[in-house]
Structure formats: C-alpha cells, structure tokens
Amino acid sequence: MGQQEKVATSLAGAVSEEISASLTAVDAELARRYPGDPGTRQPVHTVYVPGDTFTSGTIRSWGDQALKALDEHAPDAASFATALGIPDELAVPVHERVRAKLEREPVEDLRIDFEDGYGPRPDAEEDEAAARAARLVSEAYENGTAAPYMGIRMKCMEAAVRDRGIRTTDVFLTGLMRAGGLPDGLVLTLPKVTYPEQVTAFVRLLEAFEQAHGLPAGRLGFEIQIETSQSILAADGTAAVARMIDAAQSRATGLHYGTFDYSACVGVSPAYQAGDHPAADHAKAVMQVAAAGTGVRVSDGSTNVLPVGPTHQVHDAWRLHYGLTRRALSRAYYQGWDMHPGHLPTRYAAVYTFYREGLEQAAGRLAAYVAKAGGDVMDEPATAKALSGYLLRGIDCGALDAAEVARLTGLTRADLDAFASPRRGGLTVTGP
C-alpha cells in the first residue's frame, strides 16, 4: 500500500446545497419527462384487421394461414433458410421456433381497425361493429385465445371524422366495461395526428371516460400514429412529435410510423413508398430521438407487397419483408406492422435470426461485465442495460429460452430485468 492521500476541499457545504436547490425543479422535470423504458414486453409486430372482418377465430386463422404458406412454399428448414438467406447453423432452430410460434401465439398485438381499413360506414353499422369488437375482445381474454395485446384504431381527430372516432372509442370502451372491465393488454391507436392539440383532445376524451366509470386517472394509454409531415416538422420549425408526447401527459405508449400515408404526404411516388426510403428513415429517426428516454416505444410501418401467388413470387415478397424487418431491428425499431398472414413466417424468422445469431456474443459480454472479467470489449453500464434488453426481447418473443440465457450469463430473469430497467415487469399495462 502506498502513502495515504490527504483529502482537502475548498468549498463550504453550503455551495453544494445551493446548487442542488437550484436544480430541484430540473430534477423533477427530468424524472417526469424521461422516466426511461416502462419495462414491459413490447410486441414484435401489430396486425391490423378491419372491424367488419374481425371474428373470434381471426388470430387462429392467421396462424393457420401462415402455417399453410410455410407448408406450401418452404416445407422444411433448408428450403426456408435458402429462400431467406438464413445462416445454415440457424436454419433448423429458426424454422422450428417459427412453426412453434405460429401454432402457439401467431399474433402478439392485434388492432381492430375502424380507420383506413374500415372506411366510412353508416353510423348504425359502425356502432354495431364497435360493440361487437368489444364483446369479442372481452371473450378472447376470458377464454385464453387473445393476443397479449389487443385494441382498436379509431378514426382520427380531424373535423370530418372526429365525432365518429369519439363515438367508436366510447362504444368500444363502454362495451369492455360492461363485459367485465378493461383487459390488461388493451391498446388504443390514434391515427393521422398532425397537431399536438389533437393529442390533447384525445387525452380529454380518455379522462372523461375514466371519470364516468370511476377508473384511476391515467388508466387509458394510447399510441400516436405518425403519418403526416406536419407531425415531424411543425410550421414553426419545431419537432411536433416531441410536443405530441408531452401533450399526451404520460399516456402515450408508442409512436407508429405510417409508411404509405407519410410517403404520399411528402410526395414519394407509389413505386418507391417503402420503409427504407430516405424520407421514411428521416421521419423514424426524428421519432426515435423524440421518444428516447420517455418510455414511449417506436414502431416501424409495413410493406404492401403481399406474399401471394406462385412460390417464386412468394419467396420474392418474403425476402423483401425479411430484409426490411432485419433492417428495422438493426436500427432499434423492434416493432412493425404486418398486413397479411403470409407476413408472419418472415416476421418471426427475421426476429428470431436477429436474436439467435447475437445470443452468445451478447450473453458473453454481459457475463464478463457482471464478473468484471474484462475482454476485448470494454462495456459500460449503459451497454449492460442494452445487452440485458436485447436478451429480454429475445426471450419475450420466443426467439430465446430463459434457461439457455441463464446458462450462458449466469443470470436469472429477475437479474436481467434489474439491469434492463428498474421499472420492468409483467403485462399489466395499458399499452405495449
């Protein structure tokens, strides 16, 4: 041991106290605006089904159609891997896990659509469809056939459809309450938001509903769909999406990118409207930065190229969807939209390959960090948090098993939760 150093200071304790007092309001503001990730499971996708076609068998039907597509166009692991470019060593485990997922839980998040996918209908017809949706969702949660997350996308807050959107939301939520209450996995999606004031108006609607039913304040959360240029850059040059998150008063659970509405809004020709267009990348990057630290998740959009027709055509559509999904994952967009049952095999194949190919490296780095063992990468607490989040996402979607992660890291699920987020928990949420 060397000579013990003498510690000396020059400032009185009052200086530190004064500085702390001056930052009290900032501390509170940081805690309010940037609480961090909510620690709940985020679904890997959202499936949209028109309100008039949704039935009690929709989720199982999507799974069965996806399995049928696999059997017809890639009946074994080798053909599936060849079609998508999955590494040989992952071909069998990915194929097996995709099939098991389609059999067990084909849809992670389902939105019953009363907006573009439903269109304008007579009021009585939409009332009936909204009430029916509430009944079917309640029954699904009661009998165990529900997706982990389910809800509706109502019409937006623009003048032409505002009253209809408000009424559909009321009919649906009232139906859920009459059937036994709001399910834990309930999700509401507000589309085509252009001004923060529209978010404020929707918050007012949810507050009124909570008060009418004696629900806790803040029980109802919602997603904001980003489908117009004005939601990214406001007329005064500010990032409107950041103001929308603030206007949601802690109720916003996600920002969802609308590929085709946004592309059309900024003038992209139909042939080039896709999730990898520079305009899409810019919008999602702004969304990502605006949401960072707020607890609001970001979701990619969809592809409109459907895997239908002869095998070579299906494989082309599969490769496109697989590539777009892998690209999104590498950019930290962990969720996207799926518009057809044939997209499910490639959604899960892309997600499972992403997590399985990085499993050993991520687990090894986290284990070395915990053991302070060093190595060829010097990780910091923020990286340990990201590594834990990566492994937890893989476990949640079925790409990884908790047991194999524990074997490779020496950590329990609770340990991973603690590293990833102190708020991390189960499915008792008002949105993903």
CSV table of N, CA and C in Angstrom, one decimal, residues 219-340:
chain,number,residue,atom,x,y,z
A,219,ARG,N,-55.4,5.5,-16.4
A,219,ARG,CA,-55.6,4.1,-16.8
A,219,ARG,C,-55.5,3.8,-18.2
A,220,LEU,N,-56.0,4.7,-19.1
A,220,LEU,CA,-56.1,4.5,-20.5
A,220,LEU,C,-54.9,5.2,-21.2
A,221,GLY,N,-54.1,4.4,-21.9
A,221,GLY,CA,-53.0,5.0,-22.7
A,221,GLY,C,-53.3,4.8,-24.2
A,222,PHE,N,-52.4,5.3,-25.0
A,222,PHE,CA,-52.7,5.2,-26.4
A,222,PHE,C,-51.4,5.4,-27.3
A,223,GLU,N,-51.5,4.9,-28.5
A,223,GLU,CA,-50.4,5.1,-29.4
A,223,GLU,C,-50.7,6.2,-30.3
A,224,ILE,N,-49.7,6.9,-30.8
A,224,ILE,CA,-49.8,8.0,-31.7
A,224,ILE,C,-49.3,7.6,-33.1
A,225,GLN,N,-50.1,7.7,-34.1
A,225,GLN,CA,-49.6,7.3,-35.4
A,225,GLN,C,-49.0,8.5,-36.1
A,226,ILE,N,-47.8,8.4,-36.7
A,226,ILE,CA,-47.1,9.5,-37.4
A,226,ILE,C,-47.3,9.2,-38.8
A,227,GLU,N,-48.2,10.0,-39.5
A,227,GLU,CA,-48.5,9.7,-40.9
A,227,GLU,C,-48.5,11.0,-41.8
A,228,THR,N,-48.1,12.1,-41.2
A,228,THR,CA,-48.0,13.3,-41.9
A,228,THR,C,-46.7,14.0,-41.7
A,229,SER,N,-46.3,14.8,-42.6
A,229,SER,CA,-45.0,15.6,-42.4
A,229,SER,C,-45.2,16.6,-41.3
A,230,GLN,N,-46.4,17.1,-41.1
A,230,GLN,CA,-46.6,18.1,-40.0
A,230,GLN,C,-46.3,17.5,-38.6
A,231,SER,N,-46.5,16.2,-38.5
A,231,SER,CA,-46.2,15.6,-37.2
A,231,SER,C,-44.7,15.5,-36.9
A,232,ILE,N,-43.9,15.6,-37.9
A,232,ILE,CA,-42.4,15.5,-37.7
A,232,ILE,C,-41.9,16.9,-37.6
A,233,LEU,N,-42.3,17.8,-38.6
A,233,LEU,CA,-41.8,19.2,-38.5
A,233,LEU,C,-43.0,20.1,-38.6
A,234,ALA,N,-43.2,20.9,-37.5
A,234,ALA,CA,-44.3,21.8,-37.4
A,234,ALA,C,-44.0,23.1,-38.2
A,235,ALA,N,-45.0,23.9,-38.4
A,235,ALA,CA,-44.9,25.1,-39.2
A,235,ALA,C,-43.9,26.0,-38.6
A,236,ASP,N,-43.7,26.0,-37.3
A,236,ASP,CA,-42.7,26.9,-36.7
A,236,ASP,C,-41.3,26.3,-36.6
A,237,GLY,N,-41.1,25.1,-37.3
A,237,GLY,CA,-39.8,24.5,-37.4
A,237,GLY,C,-39.4,23.6,-36.2
A,238,THR,N,-40.3,23.4,-35.3
A,238,THR,CA,-40.1,22.5,-34.1
A,238,THR,C,-40.5,21.1,-34.5
A,239,ALA,N,-39.9,20.2,-33.7
A,239,ALA,CA,-40.3,18.7,-33.9
A,239,ALA,C,-41.6,18.5,-33.2
A,240,ALA,N,-42.7,18.5,-34.0
A,240,ALA,CA,-44.1,18.4,-33.4
A,240,ALA,C,-44.2,17.1,-32.7
A,241,VAL,N,-43.6,16.0,-33.1
A,241,VAL,CA,-43.8,14.7,-32.4
A,241,VAL,C,-43.3,14.8,-31.0
A,242,ALA,N,-42.3,15.6,-30.7
A,242,ALA,CA,-41.9,15.7,-29.3
A,242,ALA,C,-43.0,16.4,-28.5
A,243,ARG,N,-43.6,17.4,-29.1
A,243,ARG,CA,-44.7,18.1,-28.4
A,243,ARG,C,-45.9,17.2,-28.2
A,244,MET,N,-46.1,16.3,-29.1
A,244,MET,CA,-47.2,15.4,-29.0
A,244,MET,C,-47.0,14.4,-27.8
A,245,ILE,N,-45.8,14.0,-27.6
A,245,ILE,CA,-45.5,13.1,-26.5
A,245,ILE,C,-45.8,13.9,-25.2
A,246,ASP,N,-45.4,15.1,-25.1
A,246,ASP,CA,-45.7,16.0,-24.0
A,246,ASP,C,-47.2,16.2,-23.8
A,247,ALA,N,-47.9,16.4,-24.9
A,247,ALA,CA,-49.3,16.7,-24.8
A,247,ALA,C,-50.1,15.5,-24.3
A,248,ALA,N,-49.5,14.3,-24.5
A,248,ALA,CA,-50.2,13.1,-24.1
A,248,ALA,C,-50.2,12.9,-22.6
A,249,GLN,N,-49.5,13.7,-21.9
A,249,GLN,CA,-49.5,13.7,-20.4
A,249,GLN,C,-49.2,12.3,-19.8
A,250,SER,N,-48.2,11.7,-20.3
A,250,SER,CA,-47.7,10.4,-19.8
A,250,SER,C,-48.6,9.2,-20.2
A,251,ARG,N,-49.6,9.5,-21.1
A,251,ARG,CA,-50.5,8.4,-21.6
A,251,ARG,C,-50.0,7.8,-22.9
A,252,ALA,N,-49.0,8.4,-23.6
A,252,ALA,CA,-48.5,7.8,-24.9
A,252,ALA,C,-47.7,6.6,-24.6
A,253,THR,N,-48.0,5.5,-25.3
A,253,THR,CA,-47.3,4.3,-25.1
A,253,THR,C,-46.4,4.0,-26.3
A,254,GLY,N,-46.8,4.6,-27.5
A,254,GLY,CA,-46.0,4.3,-28.7
A,254,GLY,C,-46.2,5.3,-29.8
A,255,LEU,N,-45.2,5.4,-30.7
A,255,LEU,CA,-45.2,6.1,-31.9
A,255,LEU,C,-45.2,5.2,-33.0
A,256,HIS,N,-46.2,5.1,-33.9
A,256,HIS,CA,-46.2,4.2,-35.0
A,256,HIS,C,-46.1,4.9,-36.3
A,257,TYR,N,-45.1,4.5,-37.1
A,257,TYR,CA,-44.9,5.1,-38.4
A,257,TYR,C,-45.8,4.6,-39.4
A,258,GLY,N,-46.5,5.5,-40.2
A,258,GLY,CA,-47.4,5.1,-41.2
A,258,GLY,C,-46.8,5.2,-42.6
A,259,THR,N,-46.3,4.1,-43.1
A,259,THR,CA,-45.4,4.1,-44.3
A,259,THR,C,-46.1,4.8,-45.5
A,260,PHE,N,-47.3,4.5,-45.8
A,260,PHE,CA,-47.8,4.9,-47.1
A,260,PHE,C,-48.5,6.3,-47.0
A,261,ASP,N,-49.1,6.6,-45.9
A,261,ASP,CA,-49.7,7.9,-45.7
A,261,ASP,C,-48.6,9.0,-45.6
A,262,TYR,N,-47.5,8.6,-44.9
A,262,TYR,CA,-46.4,9.6,-44.7
A,262,TYR,C,-45.7,9.8,-46.1
A,263,SER,N,-45.4,8.7,-46.8
A,263,SER,CA,-44.7,8.7,-48.1
A,263,SER,C,-45.5,9.6,-49.1
A,264,ALA,N,-46.8,9.4,-49.1
A,264,ALA,CA,-47.7,10.2,-50.0
A,264,ALA,C,-47.7,11.6,-49.6
A,265,CYS,N,-47.6,11.9,-48.3
A,265,CYS,CA,-47.7,13.3,-47.8
A,265,CYS,C,-46.5,14.1,-48.3
A,266,VAL,N,-45.3,13.4,-48.3
A,266,VAL,CA,-44.1,14.2,-48.8
A,266,VAL,C,-43.8,14.0,-50.2
A,267,GLY,N,-44.7,13.3,-51.0
A,267,GLY,CA,-44.6,13.3,-52.4
A,267,GLY,C,-43.8,12.2,-53.0
A,268,VAL,N,-43.6,11.1,-52.3
A,268,VAL,CA,-42.9,9.9,-52.8
A,268,VAL,C,-43.8,9.2,-53.7
A,269,SER,N,-43.3,8.8,-54.9
A,269,SER,CA,-44.1,8.1,-55.9
A,269,SER,C,-44.4,6.7,-55.4
A,270,PRO,N,-45.6,6.2,-55.7
A,270,PRO,CA,-46.0,4.9,-55.2
A,270,PRO,C,-45.0,3.8,-55.3
A,271,ALA,N,-44.3,3.7,-56.4
A,271,ALA,CA,-43.3,2.6,-56.6
A,271,ALA,C,-42.2,2.7,-55.6
A,272,TYR,N,-42.0,3.8,-55.0
A,272,TYR,CA,-40.8,4.0,-54.0
A,272,TYR,C,-41.3,4.1,-52.6
A,273,GLN,N,-42.6,4.0,-52.3
A,273,GLN,CA,-43.1,4.1,-51.0
A,273,GLN,C,-42.7,2.8,-50.2
A,274,ALA,N,-41.7,2.9,-49.3
A,274,ALA,CA,-41.3,1.8,-48.6
A,274,ALA,C,-40.6,2.2,-47.3
A,275,GLY,N,-40.4,1.3,-46.4
A,275,GLY,CA,-39.8,1.6,-45.1
A,275,GLY,C,-38.4,2.0,-45.1
A,276,ASP,N,-37.7,1.7,-46.3
A,276,ASP,CA,-36.3,2.0,-46.4
A,276,ASP,C,-36.0,3.2,-47.2
A,277,HIS,N,-37.1,4.0,-47.6
A,277,HIS,CA,-36.9,5.2,-48.3
A,277,HIS,C,-36.3,6.3,-47.4
A,278,PRO,N,-35.4,7.2,-48.0
A,278,PRO,CA,-34.8,8.2,-47.1
A,278,PRO,C,-35.8,9.0,-46.3
A,279,ALA,N,-36.9,9.3,-46.9
A,279,ALA,CA,-38.0,10.1,-46.2
A,279,ALA,C,-38.5,9.3,-45.0
A,280,ALA,N,-38.6,8.0,-45.1
A,280,ALA,CA,-39.0,7.2,-44.0
A,280,ALA,C,-37.9,7.1,-42.9
A,281,ASP,N,-36.7,7.0,-43.4
A,281,ASP,CA,-35.6,6.9,-42.4
A,281,ASP,C,-35.5,8.2,-41.6
A,282,HIS,N,-35.7,9.4,-42.3
A,282,HIS,CA,-35.7,10.7,-41.6
A,282,HIS,C,-36.8,10.7,-40.5
A,283,ALA,N,-38.0,10.4,-40.9
A,283,ALA,CA,-39.2,10.5,-40.0
A,283,ALA,C,-39.0,9.6,-38.8
A,284,LYS,N,-38.5,8.4,-39.0
A,284,LYS,CA,-38.4,7.4,-37.9
A,284,LYS,C,-37.2,7.8,-37.0
A,285,ALA,N,-36.2,8.4,-37.6
A,285,ALA,CA,-35.1,8.9,-36.7
A,285,ALA,C,-35.5,10.0,-35.8
A,286,VAL,N,-36.4,10.9,-36.3
A,286,VAL,CA,-36.9,12.0,-35.5
A,286,VAL,C,-37.8,11.4,-34.4
A,287,MET,N,-38.6,10.5,-34.8
A,287,MET,CA,-39.5,9.8,-33.8
A,287,MET,C,-38.7,9.2,-32.7
A,288,GLN,N,-37.6,8.5,-33.1
A,288,GLN,CA,-36.8,7.8,-32.2
A,288,GLN,C,-36.1,8.7,-31.2
A,289,VAL,N,-35.6,9.8,-31.7
A,289,VAL,CA,-34.9,10.8,-30.8
A,289,VAL,C,-35.9,11.4,-29.9
A,290,ALA,N,-37.1,11.8,-30.4
A,290,ALA,CA,-38.2,12.4,-29.6
A,290,ALA,C,-38.6,11.5,-28.5
A,291,ALA,N,-38.7,10.2,-28.7
A,291,ALA,CA,-39.2,9.2,-27.8
A,291,ALA,C,-38.1,8.7,-26.8
A,292,ALA,N,-36.9,8.9,-27.1
A,292,ALA,CA,-35.8,8.3,-26.3
A,292,ALA,C,-35.9,8.8,-24.8
A,293,GLY,N,-35.9,7.8,-23.9
A,293,GLY,CA,-36.0,8.1,-22.5
A,293,GLY,C,-37.3,8.4,-21.9
A,294,THR,N,-38.3,8.6,-22.8
A,294,THR,CA,-39.7,9.0,-22.4
A,294,THR,C,-40.5,7.8,-22.0
A,295,GLY,N,-40.1,6.6,-22.3
A,295,GLY,CA,-40.9,5.4,-22.1
A,295,GLY,C,-41.9,5.1,-23.2
A,296,VAL,N,-41.9,5.9,-24.3
A,296,VAL,CA,-42.7,5.7,-25.4
A,296,VAL,C,-41.9,4.9,-26.5
A,297,ARG,N,-42.5,3.8,-26.9
A,297,ARG,CA,-41.8,2.9,-27.9
A,297,ARG,C,-42.1,3.4,-29.3
A,298,VAL,N,-41.2,3.1,-30.2
A,298,VAL,CA,-41.3,3.4,-31.6
A,298,VAL,C,-41.5,2.2,-32.5
A,299,SER,N,-42.5,2.2,-33.4
A,299,SER,CA,-42.7,1.1,-34.3
A,299,SER,C,-42.6,1.5,-35.7
A,300,ASP,N,-42.0,0.6,-36.5
A,300,ASP,CA,-41.9,0.8,-37.9
A,300,ASP,C,-43.2,0.6,-38.6
A,301,GLY,N,-43.3,0.8,-39.8
A,301,GLY,CA,-44.6,0.6,-40.6
A,301,GLY,C,-44.7,-0.8,-41.2
A,302,SER,N,-45.2,-0.8,-42.4
A,302,SER,CA,-45.5,-2.1,-43.1
A,302,SER,C,-45.0,-2.1,-44.5
A,303,THR,N,-45.0,-3.3,-45.2
A,303,THR,CA,-44.9,-3.4,-46.6
A,303,THR,C,-46.2,-3.8,-47.2
A,304,ASN,N,-46.5,-3.2,-48.4
A,304,ASN,CA,-47.7,-3.6,-49.0
A,304,ASN,C,-47.6,-4.7,-50.1
A,305,VAL,N,-46.4,-5.2,-50.2
A,305,VAL,CA,-46.1,-6.3,-51.1
A,305,VAL,C,-46.5,-7.6,-50.4
A,306,LEU,N,-47.5,-8.3,-50.9
A,306,LEU,CA,-48.1,-9.4,-50.2
A,306,LEU,C,-47.5,-10.7,-50.8
A,307,PRO,N,-47.2,-11.7,-49.9
A,307,PRO,CA,-46.6,-13.0,-50.3
A,307,PRO,C,-47.7,-13.9,-50.8
A,308,VAL,N,-48.2,-13.7,-52.0
A,308,VAL,CA,-49.3,-14.5,-52.6
A,308,VAL,C,-48.9,-14.9,-54.0
A,309,GLY,N,-49.5,-15.9,-54.5
A,309,GLY,CA,-49.2,-16.4,-55.9
A,309,GLY,C,-48.3,-17.6,-55.9
A,310,PRO,N,-47.6,-17.8,-57.0
A,310,PRO,CA,-46.7,-19.0,-57.1
A,310,PRO,C,-45.5,-18.8,-56.2
A,311,THR,N,-44.8,-19.9,-56.0
A,311,THR,CA,-43.7,-20.0,-55.0
A,311,THR,C,-42.7,-18.9,-55.2
A,312,HIS,N,-42.2,-18.7,-56.5
A,312,HIS,CA,-41.2,-17.8,-56.7
A,312,HIS,C,-41.6,-16.4,-56.3
A,313,GLN,N,-42.9,-16.1,-56.5
A,313,GLN,CA,-43.4,-14.7,-56.2
A,313,GLN,C,-43.5,-14.6,-54.7
A,314,VAL,N,-43.9,-15.6,-54.0
A,314,VAL,CA,-44.0,-15.6,-52.5
A,314,VAL,C,-42.6,-15.4,-51.9
A,315,HIS,N,-41.6,-16.1,-52.5
A,315,HIS,CA,-40.3,-16.0,-52.0
A,315,HIS,C,-39.7,-14.6,-52.2
A,316,ASP,N,-40.0,-14.0,-53.3
A,316,ASP,CA,-39.6,-12.6,-53.5
A,316,ASP,C,-40.2,-11.7,-52.5
A,317,ALA,N,-41.5,-11.8,-52.2
A,317,ALA,CA,-42.1,-11.0,-51.2
A,317,ALA,C,-41.6,-11.3,-49.8
A,318,TRP,N,-41.3,-12.6,-49.5
A,318,TRP,CA,-40.8,-13.0,-48.2
A,318,TRP,C,-39.4,-12.3,-48.0
A,319,ARG,N,-38.5,-12.4,-49.1
A,319,ARG,CA,-37.2,-11.8,-49.0
A,319,ARG,C,-37.3,-10.3,-48.7
A,320,LEU,N,-38.2,-9.6,-49.4
A,320,LEU,CA,-38.4,-8.2,-49.1
A,320,LEU,C,-38.8,-7.9,-47.7
A,321,HIS,N,-39.8,-8.6,-47.2
A,321,HIS,CA,-40.3,-8.4,-45.9
A,321,HIS,C,-39.2,-8.8,-44.8
A,322,TYR,N,-38.5,-9.9,-45.0
A,322,TYR,CA,-37.5,-10.3,-44.1
A,322,TYR,C,-36.3,-9.3,-44.1
A,323,GLY,N,-36.0,-8.8,-45.2
A,323,GLY,CA,-34.9,-7.7,-45.3
A,323,GLY,C,-35.3,-6.5,-44.6
A,324,LEU,N,-36.5,-6.0,-44.8
A,324,LEU,CA,-37.0,-4.8,-44.2
A,324,LEU,C,-37.1,-4.9,-42.7
A,325,THR,N,-37.5,-6.1,-42.2
A,325,THR,CA,-37.6,-6.4,-40.8
A,325,THR,C,-36.2,-6.4,-40.2
A,326,ARG,N,-35.3,-7.1,-40.8
A,326,ARG,CA,-33.9,-7.1,-40.3
A,326,ARG,C,-33.3,-5.7,-40.2
A,327,ARG,N,-33.6,-5.0,-41.3
A,327,ARG,CA,-33.0,-3.6,-41.3
A,327,ARG,C,-33.6,-2.7,-40.2
A,328,ALA,N,-34.9,-2.9,-39.9
A,328,ALA,CA,-35.5,-2.1,-38.8
A,328,ALA,C,-35.0,-2.5,-37.5
A,329,LEU,N,-34.8,-3.8,-37.3
A,329,LEU,CA,-34.2,-4.3,-36.0
A,329,LEU,C,-32.8,-3.7,-35.7
A,330,SER,N,-32.0,-3.7,-36.8
A,330,SER,CA,-30.7,-3.1,-36.6
A,330,SER,C,-30.7,-1.7,-36.3
A,331,ARG,N,-31.8,-1.0,-36.6
A,331,ARG,CA,-31.9,0.4,-36.3
A,331,ARG,C,-32.7,0.7,-35.1
A,332,ALA,N,-33.0,-0.4,-34.3
A,332,ALA,CA,-33.7,-0.3,-33.0
A,332,ALA,C,-35.1,0.0,-33.1
A,333,TYR,N,-35.7,-0.4,-34.2
A,333,TYR,CA,-37.2,-0.4,-34.4
A,333,TYR,C,-37.7,-1.8,-34.2
A,334,TYR,N,-38.1,-2.1,-33.0
A,334,TYR,CA,-38.3,-3.5,-32.6
A,334,TYR,C,-39.7,-4.0,-32.9
A,335,GLN,N,-40.5,-3.2,-33.5
A,335,GLN,CA,-41.9,-3.5,-33.8
A,335,GLN,C,-42.2,-3.0,-35.2
A,336,GLY,N,-43.2,-3.6,-35.9
A,336,GLY,CA,-43.6,-3.2,-37.2
A,336,GLY,C,-45.0,-3.7,-37.4
A,337,TRP,N,-45.6,-3.3,-38.6
A,337,TRP,CA,-46.9,-3.7,-38.9
A,337,TRP,C,-46.9,-4.9,-39.8
A,338,ASP,N,-47.8,-5.9,-39.7
A,338,ASP,CA,-48.0,-7.0,-40.6
A,338,ASP,C,-49.4,-6.9,-41.1
A,339,MET,N,-49.5,-7.0,-42.4
A,339,MET,CA,-50.8,-6.7,-43.1
A,339,MET,C,-51.4,-8.0,-43.7
A,340,HIS,N,-50.7,-9.1,-43.6
A,340,HIS,CA,-51.2,-10.3,-44.3
A,340,HIS,C,-50.7,-11.5,-43.5
